Structure formats: C-alpha cells, structure tokens
DNA sequence: ATTGACAGTTCGTTTTTAGAACTGTATGAA
DNA sequence: TTCATACAGTTCTAAAAACGAACTGTCAAT
C-alpha cells in the first residue's frame, strides 16, 4: 500500500491518515492551531526542511485543510490558514496532546496548559458519546459495518486484478449496513 | 529534527507523534483496536512489509503501548495486545475516524459505525471540557505555558552547542507556570 | 550598492520503505 | 518419510522520501 492509495481504503481512519498521517503534517497543524500562518514561521519553529514544508503546505491546501490567502502583492506573499475542515481537526490535536500529557511528561509536568474560555478553567479534553454524553471506553464500543463498508459496492471499480502477494484479507465488514446515522 | 529527537521536545504533541506519528503505526493500532493480535493478522490485513511490521511492533512494545505475550511454546509465538497506555490512545483513534467520517466519505456513507454499549445507540465521539462538560471549540481555548514548558529548566541538559542553521525560534512559552492542574 | 526578509526551488547525499526471498520450528497430509 | 502449509520473523537490493545546504527572485531599508 503506497501513500496515495490510503485515500481509497474503505476506512475513515486510513483516509484521514492519508491526509494528516505523517509527523511533519501533524506538527505543521500544531503550529496552525498556535496561530502560525507564514512559511518562515513554520520553517523556523519546526526546523523542517524548506522543501518538505513547501510540499506539505501544498498538499494541505489541495486537501482543503488550509487555505492560501494573499496578504500582500509584489512580492506575492500568502498566509496559510485553517479552513473549517482544518479547524475540525482540533479534537484530533487535543486528543494527541492529552495522551502526551498523560503518558509522556517528565517530572516537571506539562509543557502547555489549556484554558477553556467558556468556564475559565484549565481543562483536559474528554471524549464522550454524542447520544448519552458518557465518556467513551474502548471496550464499551461495538464496531459494525456501515453503508460504505466494502471497497466496491458490487459495482464501481473492478479491483485491478493484480494477483501479487494477495494481501488484504479484510474480510471483516461484510456489508450489512444497519445504518441509522444522525447528522454528524 | 530527526525522528528520535521528537520525544525530547517540550511539547506533548511532538512526543506523542514520536510514538505513533507515522502511517503504519497508526494503522497497526487501528488493527489492535479491531482485535488483531498476531503478526500474520497485521501483515495480511494491512499489506505492510514484514520488515516494517516487525520493527513497528518492536517499537510499540518498547514504548509500552503494546505488550508481547507468549501464547504457545515451540515454536515460540507471541501476541501483541494493548496495554493501558495503548488503550488510552482510543480517543485519538476515534477522533481520527470521526474526522474521516465527516470529511472523507464517499456517497455511500461511512465504512464503519460505532455503537455505544452503554446506551445502545450508534454515536459520534464528541470532545468536551473536563471542567464544564461543554463541547470544545478551538477558538474558545487559550493555550499557555505549563511547568514543563522550556526545553531545560535552567539546569539539566546543556543544549548541545551546535550553531548550525539556528532554527527553533520557539520563544513563545516563556515559562511562567500558572499551574493548577487537577488529576487527569 | 548592499543587506536582509520572505517564499520558495534545486540538487546531491543519506535514510526509510518497498518488495521479494529466505530461515527455522512445528503440524497435518500423502 | 516426505511434502506442503502456518507462523513469525530476518536479510537483501532497489526505489522512494527526507535531509541539508545553496540558490532564485522580489522588494524594503540602510
């Protein structure tokens, strides 16, 4: 499986990983949420090579996560700012930070604290069920196939017939579609 | 910044990325949460090269995310199962899946649905404030330095004096430590 | 006229990954 | 007994990606 193929997998996680699943992209997005907007800003705070930075920014723009907006003409200069799609990555960022805060801090404690403007307190992010509001535990969640489960819905792409090593035993997800989704 | 250096950054996000921030590791963890436990299981469902799989599993075990448990002798065989530290990655996984469900699905809809055993309903994960329970919006959160903010607390590691390109303008985070953390 | 900020691009070298084959133990079938 | 298969890796070479440093080009300030 190459980088580019991830977006085609019948798995929301694989698709998302295809967009943000590499270390630099994640760090660039961290900077975005910390209000960095310009090329030099990203470059100097991350120490990423300029080459890669340019490429990653391009990709994020292509994916609709960032928007490239001119902030001056001559020389043309642009800022990279989060779109709504990009802002929606916030829970992912917070979940990542929180895990680090819980499992990767040294004795000195957390590098950053987060204050919630609404209530004024420093907080931790907690993931809850949209239906009942209870905190989510992995063992209390049952995963089952949805309408977009199989790679091809018995039509679409003919699944290029490369025999090869014949990996992909992905036989789980039998396409049963017990849907009943509410608006996300 | 090389891979190995991420763990030393004064940033919970960078540290976490140092552990799980590459596409294969994330996909391996997805499989773990879907109950895959053995080498062949990971290999065939992901199509990852055996070489990389072995390496990634080793790293996850080293990091305490997975535990390697023998399930038979002769030939010695082991299963890889999530530790508590690993299970704690669940919110990250769910946040990633949810973003994909929101922004990366085709017309057919979601590949997987998640049912909450507690309430019986299919749900979406929602991230809320631990203090007031309100859903978190990026713009309502103010980030400020915590006790572990600077790379060195004015003692510890002497910050190897390589002049080099002198990146790392990370001058934000002035170390003020307004702590008042509650148990996470 | 020179320097510096800014946003890239180019290019040669080093690291990682991909891909495929090989190792070694053991079970079941012929 | 011999052969095939399952399983969990390891080894090796080629290809892809990342690194590092320098270079391009526009403009402002000195």
Coordinates of C-alpha atoms (C1' of nucleotides) in Angstrom, one line a residue:
Chain A
X1 CA 0.0 0.0 0.0
X2 CA 1.5 3.3 -1.1
X3 CA 0.8 6.7 0.3
X4 CA -1.6 7.6 -2.4
X5 CA -3.8 4.6 -2.0
X6 CA -4.8 5.3 1.5
X7 CA -7.5 7.7 0.5
X8 CA -9.2 4.9 -1.3
X9 CA -9.4 2.5 1.5
X10 CA -12.9 1.8 2.9
X11 CA -11.8 3.1 6.3
X12 CA -12.2 6.6 7.6
X13 CA -9.1 6.2 9.6
X14 CA -7.0 5.2 6.6
X15 CA -8.3 8.1 4.6
X16 CA -7.6 10.6 7.4
X17 CA -4.1 9.2 7.8
X18 CA -3.7 9.7 4.1
X19 CA -4.2 13.4 4.8
X20 CA -2.5 14.1 8.1
X21 CA -0.7 10.9 8.9
X22 CA 2.9 11.9 8.9
X23 CA 5.0 13.6 11.5
X24 CA 5.6 16.9 9.7
X25 CA 2.0 17.4 8.7
X26 CA 0.9 16.9 12.3
X27 CA 3.5 19.3 13.5
X28 CA 2.6 21.9 10.9
X29 CA -1.0 21.6 12.0
X30 CA 0.0 22.1 15.6
X31 CA 1.6 25.4 14.5
X32 CA -1.5 26.4 12.7
X33 CA -3.5 26.0 15.8
X34 CA -0.9 28.0 17.6
X35 CA -1.6 30.8 15.1
X36 CA 1.4 30.4 12.8
X37 CA 0.4 31.4 9.3
X38 CA 3.5 32.0 7.2
X39 CA 6.2 29.9 5.5
X40 CA 9.0 31.3 7.6
X41 CA 7.1 30.9 10.7
X42 CA 6.5 27.2 10.2
X43 CA 10.1 26.7 9.0
X44 CA 11.8 28.4 11.9
X45 CA 9.7 27.0 14.6
X46 CA 9.7 23.4 13.3
X47 CA 13.2 23.2 11.7
X48 CA 11.6 21.3 8.8
X49 CA 13.4 21.5 5.5
X50 CA 12.0 24.2 3.3
X51 CA 11.5 21.6 0.5
X52 CA 9.3 19.4 2.6
X53 CA 7.4 22.3 4.2
X54 CA 6.5 23.7 0.7
X55 CA 5.3 20.3 -0.3
X56 CA 3.3 19.6 2.8
X57 CA 1.6 23.0 2.7
X58 CA 0.7 22.4 -0.9
X59 CA -0.8 19.1 0.0
X60 CA -2.8 20.5 2.9
X61 CA -4.2 23.2 0.6
X62 CA -5.1 20.6 -2.0
X63 CA -6.9 18.6 0.6
X64 CA -8.8 21.7 1.7
X65 CA -7.4 21.7 5.2
X66 CA -5.6 25.0 4.7
X67 CA -6.5 28.0 2.5
X68 CA -3.7 30.0 0.9
X69 CA -4.6 33.7 1.1
X70 CA -2.5 36.6 -0.3
X71 CA -1.6 39.2 2.3
X72 CA 0.5 41.4 0.0
X73 CA 1.3 41.8 -3.7
X74 CA 4.7 42.3 -5.0
X75 CA 6.3 40.2 -4.0
X76 CA 3.2 38.0 -3.8
X77 CA 3.0 36.6 -0.4
X78 CA 0.5 34.2 1.1
X79 CA -0.7 33.1 4.5
X80 CA -1.9 29.6 5.3
X81 CA -4.9 29.5 7.4
X82 CA -7.1 26.7 8.6
X83 CA -10.4 26.1 6.8
X84 CA -13.4 24.7 8.6
X85 CA -12.2 21.3 7.6
X86 CA -8.9 22.1 9.1
X87 CA -10.4 23.5 12.3
X88 CA -12.4 20.3 12.6
X89 CA -9.0 18.6 13.2
X90 CA -9.0 20.2 16.7
X91 CA -10.3 17.2 18.5
X92 CA -7.5 15.1 17.0
X93 CA -4.9 17.6 18.1
X94 CA -6.3 17.8 21.6
X95 CA -6.5 14.0 21.9
X96 CA -2.9 13.7 20.8
X97 CA -1.7 16.4 23.2
X98 CA -3.7 14.9 26.0
X99 CA -2.2 11.4 25.6
X100 CA 1.2 13.0 25.7
X101 CA 0.3 15.0 28.8
X102 CA -0.8 11.7 30.4
X103 CA 1.9 9.4 29.3
X104 CA 4.9 11.3 28.1
X105 CA 5.6 14.2 30.5
X106 CA 8.8 14.4 32.6
X107 CA 8.8 15.3 36.3
X108 CA 8.4 18.9 35.6
X109 CA 4.9 18.4 34.2
X110 CA 3.1 19.6 31.2
X111 CA 4.6 21.9 28.6
X112 CA 1.3 23.6 27.9
X113 CA -1.9 24.1 29.7
X114 CA -5.3 24.7 28.1
X115 CA -7.8 27.1 29.4
X116 CA -11.4 27.0 28.4
X117 CA -12.7 30.5 27.8
X118 CA -16.3 29.3 28.5
X119 CA -15.7 28.3 32.1
X120 CA -12.3 29.9 32.7
X121 CA -10.6 26.7 34.0
X122 CA -7.6 24.8 32.8
X123 CA -9.0 21.5 31.4
X124 CA -8.4 18.2 29.9
X125 CA -10.3 17.1 26.8
X126 CA -12.7 14.2 27.4
X127 CA -14.3 12.2 24.6
X128 CA -17.9 11.4 25.2
X129 CA -20.8 9.7 23.4
X130 CA -22.8 12.1 21.3
X131 CA -26.0 10.2 22.3
X132 CA -25.7 9.8 26.0
X133 CA -22.9 12.1 26.9
X134 CA -21.0 9.4 28.8
X135 CA -17.2 9.2 28.5
X136 CA -16.2 6.6 25.9
X137 CA -14.3 3.5 26.8
X138 CA -12.9 1.3 24.0
X139 CA -14.5 -1.8 25.5
X140 CA -17.9 -0.3 25.5
X141 CA -17.9 0.4 21.9
X142 CA -19.0 -2.1 19.3
X143 CA -17.9 -1.5 15.7
X144 CA -20.0 -2.7 12.8
X145 CA -20.1 -2.2 9.1
X146 CA -21.8 0.9 7.7
X147 CA -23.1 1.6 4.2
X148 CA -19.6 2.4 2.8
X149 CA -18.0 -0.7 4.1
X150 CA -16.8 -2.7 1.2
X151 CA -14.2 -1.3 -1.2
X152 CA -16.7 -1.7 -4.1
X153 CA -20.4 -1.8 -3.6
X154 CA -20.7 -4.7 -6.1
X155 CA -20.3 -2.3 -9.0
X156 CA -17.8 0.6 -9.2
X157 CA -14.1 0.0 -9.6
X158 CA -13.2 -3.5 -10.9
X159 CA -10.4 -4.0 -8.3
X160 CA -7.4 -4.2 -10.6
X161 CA -6.6 -7.9 -11.0
X162 CA -3.0 -7.9 -9.9
X163 CA -2.5 -11.3 -8.3
X164 CA 0.7 -10.4 -6.4
X165 CA 1.1 -11.5 -2.8
X166 CA -2.7 -11.3 -2.3
X167 CA -2.6 -9.5 1.0
X168 CA -5.7 -7.6 2.1
X169 CA -7.6 -10.3 4.0
X170 CA -10.0 -7.6 5.0
X171 CA -12.9 -9.9 5.0
X172 CA -14.5 -8.5 8.2
X173 CA -17.0 -5.8 7.4
X174 CA -19.5 -8.0 5.5
X175 CA -21.6 -5.0 4.3
X176 CA -24.7 -5.3 6.3
X177 CA -25.5 -1.7 6.8
X178 CA -27.6 -1.4 9.9
X179 CA -27.5 2.4 9.4
X180 CA -29.5 4.9 11.3
X181 CA -26.9 7.7 11.3
X182 CA -27.8 11.1 12.7
X183 CA -26.4 14.2 11.3
X184 CA -22.8 14.4 12.4
Chain B
X1 CA 14.8 17.4 13.7
X2 CA 15.2 13.6 13.4
X3 CA 12.7 11.0 14.4
X4 CA 14.4 10.3 17.6
X5 CA 14.5 13.8 18.8
X6 CA 10.8 14.3 18.9
X7 CA 10.5 12.6 22.3
X8 CA 12.7 15.3 23.8
X9 CA 10.7 18.3 22.6
X10 CA 8.9 20.2 25.3
X11 CA 5.6 19.5 23.6
X12 CA 3.2 16.7 24.4
X13 CA 2.1 16.6 20.8
X14 CA 5.6 16.2 19.5
X15 CA 6.3 13.5 22.0
X16 CA 3.2 11.6 21.1
X17 CA 4.0 12.0 17.4
X18 CA 7.3 10.4 18.2
X19 CA 5.5 7.3 19.3
X20 CA 2.5 7.0 17.0
X21 CA 3.1 9.6 14.3
X22 CA 3.6 7.6 11.2
X23 CA 1.1 6.0 8.9
X24 CA 1.9 2.4 9.6
X25 CA 1.9 2.7 13.3
X26 CA -1.5 4.3 13.2
X27 CA -2.9 1.6 11.0
X28 CA -1.3 -1.1 13.2
X29 CA -3.1 0.5 16.2
X30 CA -6.3 0.5 14.3
X31 CA -6.0 -3.2 13.9
X32 CA -5.2 -3.6 17.5
X33 CA -8.5 -1.9 18.4
X34 CA -10.2 -4.1 15.9
X35 CA -8.8 -7.1 17.9
X36 CA -6.0 -8.2 15.7
X37 CA -3.2 -9.6 17.9
X38 CA -0.8 -11.6 15.7
X39 CA 1.9 -10.9 13.3
X40 CA 0.2 -12.6 10.3
X41 CA -3.0 -10.9 11.2
X42 CA -1.5 -7.4 11.0
X43 CA 0.5 -8.3 7.9
X44 CA -2.3 -9.7 5.8
X45 CA -4.9 -7.1 6.7
X46 CA -2.6 -4.1 6.2
X47 CA -0.3 -5.3 3.4
X48 CA 2.6 -3.8 5.3
X49 CA 6.0 -5.3 4.6
X50 CA 7.0 -7.8 7.2
X51 CA 10.2 -6.0 7.8
X52 CA 8.5 -2.8 8.8
X53 CA 5.8 -4.6 10.7
X54 CA 8.4 -6.3 12.9
X55 CA 10.1 -3.0 13.5
X56 CA 7.0 -1.1 14.4
X57 CA 5.7 -3.8 16.7
X58 CA 9.1 -3.7 18.5
X59 CA 8.9 0.0 18.9
X60 CA 5.4 -0.1 20.2
X61 CA 6.4 -2.7 22.7
X62 CA 9.4 -0.6 23.7
X63 CA 7.2 2.4 24.2
X64 CA 4.8 0.4 26.4
X65 CA 1.9 0.7 24.0
X66 CA 1.7 -3.0 23.3
X67 CA 2.7 -6.0 25.4
X68 CA 4.2 -9.1 23.8
X69 CA 2.6 -12.1 25.3
X70 CA 3.5 -15.8 24.5
X71 CA 0.6 -17.9 23.5
X72 CA 2.5 -21.1 22.7
X73 CA 6.0 -22.5 23.1
X74 CA 7.8 -24.3 20.3
X75 CA 7.7 -22.6 18.1
X76 CA 7.7 -19.6 20.5
X77 CA 4.8 -17.4 19.4
X78 CA 3.5 -14.2 20.8
X79 CA 0.5 -11.9 20.7
X80 CA 0.6 -8.2 20.8
X81 CA -2.0 -6.7 23.0
X82 CA -2.7 -3.1 24.0
X83 CA -1.5 -2.0 27.4
X84 CA -3.5 0.6 29.4
X85 CA -1.2 3.2 27.8
X86 CA -2.2 1.8 24.4
X87 CA -5.9 1.6 25.3
X88 CA -5.6 5.3 26.2
X89 CA -5.0 6.0 22.6
X90 CA -8.6 5.3 21.9
X91 CA -9.7 8.9 21.9
X92 CA -7.1 9.7 19.3
X93 CA -8.3 6.8 17.1
X94 CA -11.9 7.9 17.5
X95 CA -11.1 11.5 16.7
X96 CA -9.3 10.5 13.6
X97 CA -12.1 8.2 12.4
X98 CA -14.7 10.8 13.1
X99 CA -12.9 13.4 11.0
X100 CA -12.7 10.9 8.2
X101 CA -16.4 10.1 8.7
X102 CA -17.2 13.8 8.4
X103 CA -14.9 14.9 5.6
X104 CA -13.7 11.9 3.7
X105 CA -16.6 9.6 3.0
X106 CA -18.0 9.0 -0.5
X107 CA -21.7 9.0 -1.3
X108 CA -22.2 5.5 0.1
X109 CA -21.6 6.8 3.6
X110 CA -19.4 5.6 6.5
X111 CA -17.4 2.4 6.3
X112 CA -17.9 1.7 9.9
X113 CA -20.4 2.6 12.6
X114 CA -19.9 2.6 16.3
X115 CA -22.4 1.5 18.8
X116 CA -22.1 2.6 22.4
X117 CA -22.9 -0.4 24.7
X118 CA -23.9 1.9 27.5
X119 CA -26.8 3.5 25.6
X120 CA -27.2 1.1 22.7
X121 CA -27.1 3.8 20.1
X122 CA -24.8 4.5 17.1
X123 CA -22.8 7.5 18.1
X124 CA -20.2 10.1 17.2
X125 CA -17.4 10.9 19.5
X126 CA -17.6 14.4 20.9
X127 CA -14.8 16.2 22.7
X128 CA -15.8 18.1 25.8
X129 CA -14.2 20.2 28.5
X130 CA -13.4 18.1 31.6
X131 CA -14.4 21.0 33.8
X132 CA -17.7 22.2 32.4
X133 CA -18.7 19.5 30.0
X134 CA -19.2 21.8 27.1
X135 CA -18.0 20.7 23.6
X136 CA -14.6 22.2 22.8
X137 CA -14.1 24.7 20.1
X138 CA -10.6 25.7 19.1
X139 CA -11.3 29.4 19.4
X140 CA -12.5 29.0 22.9
X141 CA -9.3 27.6 24.2
X142 CA -6.4 29.6 25.3
X143 CA -3.0 27.9 25.4
X144 CA -0.5 28.9 28.0
X145 CA 2.9 27.6 29.2
X146 CA 2.9 24.9 31.9
X147 CA 5.6 23.8 34.3
X148 CA 7.4 21.7 31.7
X149 CA 7.5 24.4 29.1
X150 CA 11.1 25.2 28.3
X151 CA 13.4 22.6 27.0
X152 CA 15.7 22.9 30.0
X153 CA 14.5 24.2 33.4
X154 CA 17.7 26.3 33.6
X155 CA 19.7 23.3 34.6
X156 CA 19.5 19.8 33.1
X157 CA 20.8 19.2 29.6
X158 CA 23.3 21.8 28.3
X159 CA 21.6 22.2 24.9
X160 CA 24.3 20.9 22.7
X161 CA 26.1 24.0 21.3
X162 CA 25.7 23.2 17.6
X163 CA 25.4 26.5 15.9
X164 CA 24.1 25.3 12.6
X165 CA 21.2 27.0 10.9
X166 CA 19.8 28.1 14.3
X167 CA 16.2 27.2 13.7
X168 CA 13.9 26.8 16.7
X169 CA 12.6 30.2 17.3
X170 CA 10.3 28.7 19.8
X171 CA 10.4 31.7 22.0
X172 CA 6.8 31.6 22.9
X173 CA 6.2 29.7 26.1
X174 CA 8.1 32.0 28.4
X175 CA 7.9 29.6 31.3
X176 CA 5.5 31.2 33.7
X177 CA 3.7 28.2 35.1
X178 CA 0.4 29.3 36.3
X179 CA -0.3 25.7 37.1
X180 CA -3.3 24.4 39.0
X181 CA -3.6 21.0 37.3
X182 CA -6.2 18.6 38.5
X183 CA -5.6 14.8 38.3
X184 CA -6.1 13.9 34.6
Chain C
dA1 C1' 25.2 49.2 -3.7
dT2 C1' 24.4 46.1 -0.1
dT3 C1' 21.9 43.6 3.3
dG4 C1' 18.1 41.3 5.0
dA5 C1' 13.2 39.4 5.0
dC6 C1' 10.4 36.3 2.7
dA7 C1' 8.8 32.3 0.0
dG8 C1' 10.1 29.2 -2.4
dT9 C1' 13.2 25.8 -5.8
dT10 C1' 17.1 22.9 -6.9
dC11 C1' 20.3 19.3 -6.2
dG12 C1' 23.4 15.8 -4.2
dT13 C1' 23.5 12.7 -0.1
dT14 C1' 21.6 9.9 3.5
dT15 C1' 17.6 7.3 5.5
dT16 C1' 13.5 4.8 5.1
dT17 C1' 10.4 1.9 2.7
dA18 C1' 9.0 -1.4 -0.6
dG19 C1' 9.3 -6.0 -2.4
dA20 C1' 10.6 -10.3 -2.5
dA21 C1' 13.1 -14.2 -0.9
dC22 C1' 15.0 -16.9 2.9
dT23 C1' 15.2 -19.1 7.9
dG24 C1' 13.5 -22.0 11.3
dT25 C1' 10.1 -24.6 14.1
dA26 C1' 6.1 -27.3 14.0
dT27 C1' 1.7 -29.6 12.4
dG28 C1' -1.1 -32.3 9.1
dA29 C1' -1.4 -34.8 4.9
dA30 C1' 0.2 -38.2 1.3
Chain D
dT1 C1' 9.3 -40.3 5.4
dT2 C1' 8.5 -36.6 2.6
dC3 C1' 5.9 -32.6 1.3
dA4 C1' 3.0 -28.7 2.0
dT5 C1' 1.4 -25.2 5.0
dA6 C1' 1.2 -21.9 9.1
dC7 C1' 3.6 -18.7 11.5
dA8 C1' 7.0 -15.1 12.9
dG9 C1' 10.5 -13.2 11.7
dT10 C1' 15.2 -11.8 9.2
dT11 C1' 18.0 -10.5 5.2
dC12 C1' 19.0 -8.1 1.0
dT13 C1' 18.5 -4.9 -3.0
dA14 C1' 16.1 -1.3 -5.4
dA15 C1' 13.2 2.6 -5.1
dA16 C1' 11.2 6.5 -2.7
dA17 C1' 11.3 10.1 0.7
dA18 C1' 13.7 13.2 3.7
dC19 C1' 17.8 15.9 4.8
dG20 C1' 21.0 19.8 4.2
dA21 C1' 22.7 23.4 2.1
dA22 C1' 22.8 26.5 -1.5
dC23 C1' 20.4 29.2 -4.9
dT24 C1' 16.5 32.3 -7.1
dG25 C1' 13.8 36.3 -7.2
dT26 C1' 11.2 40.3 -5.4
dC27 C1' 11.1 44.1 -2.5
dA28 C1' 12.3 47.4 1.6
dA29 C1' 15.5 49.5 4.4
dT30 C1' 20.4 51.2 5.1

